[in-house]
Structures are given as C-alpha cells and as structure tokens.
Amino acid sequence: MSLLTDFYWGRTTFDVVASRRRWFLLSAILLLISAGVFTLRGGFDLSVDFQGGTVVTIANPDGASVAAVRDRVSALGITGARVQESGAGAEIRVQTTRLDADREQALVEAIAGVTGADPADAGRQSVGPTFGRQIADAAVRALIVFLGVATLYMTWRLQWKMALVAIVALLHDLLVTAGIYAIVGLEVSPATVIAVLTVLGYSLYDTVILFDRVLESVKERGDRQTLTSIVNESFNGILMRSINTTLTTLVPIVSLLLVGSFLLGATTLRAFAVALLIGITIGTYSTLFIAGPLYAAWGEREDRWKRVQLRLDRKAGTAAPVRAVPANTGTPPAGTPPIGTATPRPPRKRRKSR
C-alpha cells in the first residue's frame, strides 16, 4: 500500500536515469524488430487512397468465406486482390488494382454470386494512381511541417538540446508505431495518418511538461543539484500525472475500437483507433523513459554540470584528494628512508675545554 500511496501523491523516488541503458536497449530492440518486419513484408499495406485501385464492398447474406471469394476473384484473372471481412462477416470487402468499367462490373457480379447479394447494392470506389501519390505526398509534407514547427517551438520555449531530444523521441514513436503496423498487417489509410499526427502532438505535449519542470528546477536549485537528480525528481513528479492522463485518454479509444469497429463493423474507425491506441502508449513511454534520461546523459557532459558534480563531491567528502607526484620515480638508493619518514640527525660532538 505504501507504494500505491507514493504513486498517488507523487512521492516516488525511481532513479530512471541510472537505468537508462535498460530503456535504451529495449527501444533499440523494438526498432530493430520493426525495421526487420517492415523489410520482410516489403512495406505497409496501403489503402486504395494511397496506391490507387478499385474497392468493392458488398453484403454477405450467404456467409461466404474469404477463401471462397478469393478463389472466385482469381478465376477472373485478377491477381493480388485483398479480400477482407467486416462486421463479423456481414460484409465482404475486395481491393484490387484499378480496373476498367467492364472488369469492375464482372468483379461485382462474381462476388455477388458467391455472397448471395444483389450486385446493384454493391459499394464501389475507384482511385487513380495520380490521386494516390498526391495523398501520400500531402501526408509526408504534413509530417515534415509538424516536426519543423515542433522543433522551432521547443527551441524558443525551452532549449535547443531539449528540442532535439524531443524530436528524437517523436521519431522513436513514429518508427515503433510503423513497425507495429507492419507486424500486425494493418492497413494504412488517411485516417491512420491523421491519428499518427494526433499522437505526435500528444507525445510532444507530455515531453514539454517534463522539460518545463526540469527548467524550473534548474533555475531554482541548479547550483545545488546535479542534472541527473533534477531529471529524476521531475520524472517522479509527473509520473502519476502522465499515467492518469494516458489511462483517461485510452478509455474512450478502447471503447471506440470495441464498439465502433468490432460491434458496428466500421473499419475506418478501427484503423483510426488502433493508431491512437498504439501511438499514445508508445508516446507516454518515450517521454518518461527515453526523453528525460537521454537529455540527462547529454547534459551531464557540459562543463557547468561537471563543476556542480565536483563541488558537491568535495562538499560531501567523496572527491578524490589531490596527491603530489614525486619528480624522481626511479628506485631510491639502498638505505634511503621512505618518503615522509624523518631522517635522524647525527649526534653533536662536544668540544674539549683547554
């Protein structure tokens, strides 16, 4: 109960900077796994909005399986089609490369023949490759603009080192989230991009709160404490607040994912909710266990903090004493007394009186 009480009142004393190698190693493993899976899968499963193509969505009253629909599509000579269920099998969604009007109609009739639906009720979407490239370019520009504005703001509001550390944490969140998407095989859509940008803003907000607290502590007692101790105090000061904020944010997201996606069958909500769920969790982790320790490890190299550490060590009596080094380090002659030993004086001779 004492630990829970300390959590509640913000009185924890975790030394997160001392264990930074553990967190950095964990992040490195996550990034390596993400990069490996991304390479093996050959990239993301992009939606039709990014790569162009034809999407047909149709009811499935007969409960046809994905395999049966895929076989029927392959029989038309259409390769590489992506067949998915939605709404617990109530609908079938087929995505292919872009088809002309005749082949698209043949695809709709073939799917309707398997599912038992009316071809006239099928939903159709066709996107050209040029429009898909425009969407992808717009997403990349939005990400670059966001990172640039975030860097300028944090440099003006805090410090340039804090800004760079925050950008590293944001890139960490982006890469890990992308890796999880590649591992799970989720489709990347414009809704995913919007969710990722939202998550980056959320992560940046948490990081600004941490660094703002660090700056306040530096101004108040920067000459009496090391940067490591200040970062640790700031971490413990916002730990419970960050956990509460994250849990409060995740509750409606999980509700959106369960109710909107799985119960109502809204696949667009699923992509949006999953991106938020993954990103906010990773963002909280990177703020607490990556940004703070990384800034402390970098800042402790500055001469200012080295002087503070030396002064505190001398005050505590733990600094190494300065020892004089003899000029001659060779072997002394035989009979020479050790250094620091007084040499006895010979007895004085008495003069005889005449």
XYZ file of C-alpha atoms in Angstrom:
354
model
C 0.000 0.000 0.000
C 2.873 2.385 0.658
C 3.957 2.214 -2.994
C 0.410 2.921 -4.181
C 0.221 5.837 -1.748
C 3.522 7.207 -3.045
C 2.206 6.848 -6.601
C -0.991 8.683 -5.733
C 0.749 11.617 -4.017
C 3.689 11.752 -6.422
C 6.278 10.751 -3.824
C 8.038 8.016 -5.795
C 11.826 8.023 -5.950
C 12.616 5.974 -9.060
C 16.098 6.541 -10.481
C 15.147 6.421 -14.141
C 18.415 7.996 -15.315
C 20.552 5.303 -13.670
C 18.630 2.575 -15.525
C 18.673 4.402 -18.857
C 20.736 1.707 -20.579
C 17.907 -0.740 -19.947
C 15.325 1.545 -21.580
C 17.613 2.433 -24.476
C 18.261 -1.266 -25.097
C 14.523 -2.010 -25.061
C 13.871 0.762 -27.582
C 16.735 -0.432 -29.780
C 15.258 -3.945 -29.812
C 11.810 -2.584 -30.723
C 13.283 -0.504 -33.546
C 15.308 -3.423 -34.910
C 12.254 -5.700 -34.866
C 10.170 -3.005 -36.565
C 12.787 -2.447 -39.263
C 13.192 -6.196 -39.831
C 9.479 -6.901 -40.156
C 8.979 -3.835 -42.354
C 11.742 -5.041 -44.684
C 10.483 -8.622 -44.827
C 6.910 -7.558 -45.549
C 8.060 -5.134 -48.222
C 6.402 -2.089 -46.676
C 2.925 -1.243 -45.429
C -0.456 -2.486 -46.535
C -1.527 0.786 -48.096
C -5.151 1.599 -48.645
C -6.577 2.411 -52.046
C -6.309 6.118 -51.223
C -2.505 5.901 -51.340
C -1.741 3.383 -54.066
C -4.854 3.663 -56.208
C -7.130 0.822 -57.213
C -10.692 -0.449 -57.058
C -12.585 -1.365 -53.895
C -15.861 -3.286 -53.885
C -17.897 -3.658 -50.684
C -20.915 -5.954 -50.749
C -23.233 -7.670 -48.281
C -22.697 -11.333 -47.428
C -26.087 -12.855 -46.630
C -24.931 -16.394 -47.503
C -21.933 -16.166 -45.173
C -19.348 -16.859 -47.861
C -15.793 -17.374 -46.624
C -12.848 -15.186 -47.543
C -11.189 -18.110 -49.287
C -14.245 -18.733 -51.485
C -14.414 -15.080 -52.536
C -10.673 -15.001 -53.209
C -10.927 -18.098 -55.435
C -13.783 -16.535 -57.415
C -11.795 -13.319 -57.899
C -8.723 -15.274 -59.012
C -10.854 -17.113 -61.567
C -11.441 -13.766 -63.287
C -7.690 -13.390 -63.808
C -7.344 -10.699 -61.139
C -4.207 -11.354 -59.071
C -3.079 -9.761 -55.840
C -6.612 -8.956 -54.651
C -7.084 -8.267 -50.927
C -10.258 -9.844 -49.516
C -11.447 -8.905 -46.026
C -14.477 -9.451 -43.828
C -16.146 -6.626 -41.909
C -18.992 -6.517 -39.462
C -18.281 -10.066 -38.218
C -18.661 -11.453 -41.742
C -21.729 -9.427 -42.657
C -19.851 -7.692 -45.469
C -17.060 -8.594 -47.855
C -14.514 -6.026 -48.999
C -12.317 -6.670 -52.040
C -9.478 -4.373 -53.078
C -7.645 -4.789 -56.389
C -5.567 -2.761 -58.780
C -7.540 -0.251 -60.749
C -9.977 -1.904 -63.173
C -11.839 -0.527 -66.132
C -15.630 -0.337 -66.063
C -16.230 -3.735 -67.711
C -13.859 -5.680 -65.454
C -15.188 -3.853 -62.412
C -18.748 -4.914 -63.294
C -17.584 -8.504 -63.821
C -15.891 -8.420 -60.398
C -19.054 -7.158 -58.693
C -21.207 -9.854 -60.318
C -18.699 -12.581 -59.421
C -18.574 -11.547 -55.761
C -22.361 -11.202 -55.608
C -22.692 -14.733 -56.992
C -20.668 -16.092 -54.065
C -22.154 -13.982 -51.283
C -25.778 -14.085 -52.496
C -26.096 -10.284 -52.518
C -27.697 -8.033 -55.124
C -24.984 -6.586 -57.442
C -26.866 -3.281 -57.549
C -26.325 -2.819 -53.812
C -22.534 -3.126 -54.014
C -20.422 -0.146 -52.969
C -17.701 0.838 -55.409
C -14.652 3.068 -55.078
C -12.053 3.709 -57.744
C -8.930 5.818 -57.178
C -6.291 6.551 -59.775
C -2.560 6.257 -59.024
C -2.031 10.006 -59.509
C -4.505 10.868 -56.769
C -2.916 8.244 -54.516
C 0.523 9.827 -54.951
C -0.928 13.229 -54.143
C -2.383 11.886 -50.886
C 0.941 10.265 -49.949
C 2.901 13.450 -50.742
C 0.472 15.505 -48.668
C 0.931 13.133 -45.703
C 4.740 13.413 -45.905
C 4.560 17.217 -46.142
C 2.256 17.350 -43.125
C 4.710 15.257 -41.104
C 7.709 17.408 -42.102
C 5.869 20.639 -41.301
C 4.790 19.263 -37.937
C 8.337 18.257 -36.974
C 9.723 21.618 -38.120
C 7.166 23.664 -36.174
C 7.659 21.469 -33.103
C 11.432 21.965 -33.232
C 11.140 25.742 -33.538
C 8.606 25.964 -30.724
C 10.639 23.894 -28.277
C 13.839 25.772 -29.136
C 12.070 29.057 -28.365
C 10.141 27.808 -25.341
C 12.797 25.575 -23.773
C 16.298 24.791 -25.081
C 17.692 23.607 -28.378
C 19.006 20.427 -26.750
C 15.566 19.707 -25.352
C 14.097 20.324 -28.807
C 16.444 17.803 -30.421
C 15.779 15.215 -27.716
C 12.022 15.723 -28.163
C 12.329 15.202 -31.926
C 14.327 12.008 -31.320
C 11.527 10.803 -29.023
C 8.923 11.676 -31.684
C 10.836 9.779 -34.378
C 11.091 6.863 -31.939
C 7.289 6.911 -31.534
C 6.771 7.132 -35.284
C 9.099 4.241 -36.118
C 7.807 1.925 -33.385
C 4.191 2.648 -34.368
C 5.036 1.980 -38.015
C 6.739 -1.267 -37.017
C 3.705 -2.454 -35.056
C 1.500 -1.642 -38.054
C 3.805 -3.691 -40.258
C 3.871 -6.592 -37.772
C 0.091 -6.727 -37.355
C -0.551 -6.070 -41.034
C -2.996 -3.214 -40.508
C -3.976 -1.113 -43.473
C -2.540 2.396 -43.624
C -5.185 4.913 -44.669
C -5.551 8.709 -44.463
C -7.314 8.150 -41.124
C -4.134 6.449 -39.889
C -2.042 9.468 -40.897
C -4.399 11.810 -39.042
C -4.223 9.580 -35.976
C -0.411 9.465 -36.080
C -0.157 13.254 -36.290
C -2.545 13.483 -33.334
C -0.386 11.047 -31.385
C 2.792 13.001 -32.126
C 1.151 16.131 -30.780
C 0.095 14.256 -27.650
C 3.609 12.898 -27.123
C 5.121 16.345 -27.651
C 2.764 17.808 -25.042
C 3.920 15.271 -22.454
C 7.580 15.942 -23.270
C 7.123 19.716 -22.945
C 5.584 19.212 -19.491
C 8.598 17.151 -18.387
C 11.214 19.544 -19.744
C 9.374 22.608 -18.428
C 9.555 21.096 -14.960
C 13.253 20.375 -15.438
C 13.918 24.010 -16.405
C 12.063 25.317 -13.357
C 14.130 23.085 -11.079
C 17.363 24.160 -12.795
C 16.561 27.834 -12.187
C 15.677 27.217 -8.537
C 18.471 24.880 -7.429
C 20.703 24.225 -10.416
C 23.775 25.139 -8.347
C 22.894 22.717 -5.544
C 21.813 19.627 -7.506
C 23.132 17.625 -10.407
C 21.188 17.458 -13.637
C 20.612 13.741 -13.070
C 18.901 14.321 -9.734
C 16.805 17.137 -11.220
C 15.620 14.941 -14.105
C 14.822 12.117 -11.677
C 12.779 14.460 -9.464
C 10.931 15.833 -12.488
C 10.224 12.289 -13.724
C 8.788 11.232 -10.368
C 6.839 14.480 -10.130
C 4.923 13.907 -13.389
C 4.846 10.092 -13.331
C 1.402 9.653 -11.793
C 0.013 12.589 -13.739
C 1.201 11.070 -17.039
C -0.187 7.644 -16.152
C -3.566 9.123 -15.195
C -3.719 11.223 -18.360
C -2.807 8.240 -20.537
C -5.361 5.916 -18.943
C -8.072 8.578 -19.154
C -7.293 9.060 -22.837
C -7.167 5.352 -23.637
C -10.593 4.539 -22.132
C -12.632 6.271 -24.888
C -10.209 4.999 -27.538
C -10.683 1.393 -26.436
C -14.435 1.986 -26.384
C -14.235 3.382 -29.904
C -12.239 0.356 -31.014
C -14.531 -2.247 -29.444
C -17.899 -0.666 -30.105
C -17.327 1.257 -33.318
C -15.031 -1.218 -35.006
C -15.841 -4.746 -33.886
C -19.518 -4.385 -32.972
C -20.613 -1.906 -35.632
C -18.106 -3.035 -38.262
C -16.662 0.404 -39.027
C -13.231 -0.495 -40.430
C -12.256 3.175 -40.786
C -12.753 3.649 -37.051
C -10.633 0.569 -36.438
C -7.624 1.997 -38.274
C -8.005 5.337 -36.517
C -8.485 3.832 -33.035
C -5.632 1.333 -33.328
C -3.217 4.082 -34.410
C -4.264 6.210 -31.431
C -4.020 3.287 -29.017
C -0.530 2.281 -30.121
C 0.805 5.798 -30.522
C -0.362 7.200 -27.179
C 1.051 4.208 -25.298
C 4.413 4.453 -27.067
C 4.410 8.251 -26.691
C 3.995 8.069 -22.922
C 6.784 5.501 -22.712
C 9.189 7.598 -24.805
C 8.509 10.762 -22.776
C 9.166 9.098 -19.433
C 11.898 6.610 -20.256
C 13.641 7.986 -23.357
C 13.440 11.790 -23.481
C 14.325 12.501 -19.825
C 17.241 10.037 -19.472
C 18.606 10.979 -22.907
C 18.642 14.683 -22.011
C 20.303 13.948 -18.653
C 23.002 11.811 -20.273
C 23.701 14.547 -22.829
C 23.539 17.486 -20.398
C 25.869 15.926 -17.806
C 28.696 16.280 -20.345
C 28.529 20.072 -20.097
C 31.233 21.841 -18.061
C 28.607 23.522 -15.911
C 27.192 20.260 -14.625
C 30.656 18.760 -14.257
C 31.588 21.639 -11.948
C 28.394 21.186 -9.945
C 29.141 17.470 -9.549
C 32.734 18.171 -8.436
C 31.618 20.817 -5.940
C 29.008 18.512 -4.437
C 31.523 15.664 -4.231
C 34.011 17.860 -2.392
C 31.328 19.077 -0.055
C 30.338 15.508 0.739
C 33.970 14.467 1.132
C 33.820 11.939 -1.682
C 36.069 13.755 -4.138
C 39.433 12.123 -4.757
C 42.230 14.011 -2.914
C 44.941 15.676 -4.940
C 48.209 13.793 -4.381
C 51.699 15.107 -5.097
C 53.734 13.027 -7.534
C 57.491 12.724 -6.801
C 59.731 14.139 -9.529
C 62.078 11.133 -9.487
C 60.187 7.890 -9.966
C 63.264 5.697 -10.118
C 64.347 3.221 -7.435
C 65.914 5.074 -4.460
C 69.417 4.085 -3.323
C 69.795 1.473 -0.625
C 69.348 2.828 2.847
C 67.180 5.753 1.721
C 64.290 6.164 4.197
C 60.756 6.025 2.848
C 59.114 9.237 1.707
C 57.581 11.027 4.637
C 59.949 9.465 7.234
C 62.140 11.886 9.229
C 65.887 11.312 8.840
C 67.657 11.074 12.250
C 70.358 13.716 12.845
C 73.863 12.529 13.842
C 74.936 13.277 17.466
C 76.778 16.532 18.016
C 80.410 16.278 19.118
C 81.441 18.053 22.307
C 84.395 20.358 22.095
C 87.152 19.653 24.645
C 87.934 22.507 27.015
C 91.576 23.522 27.322
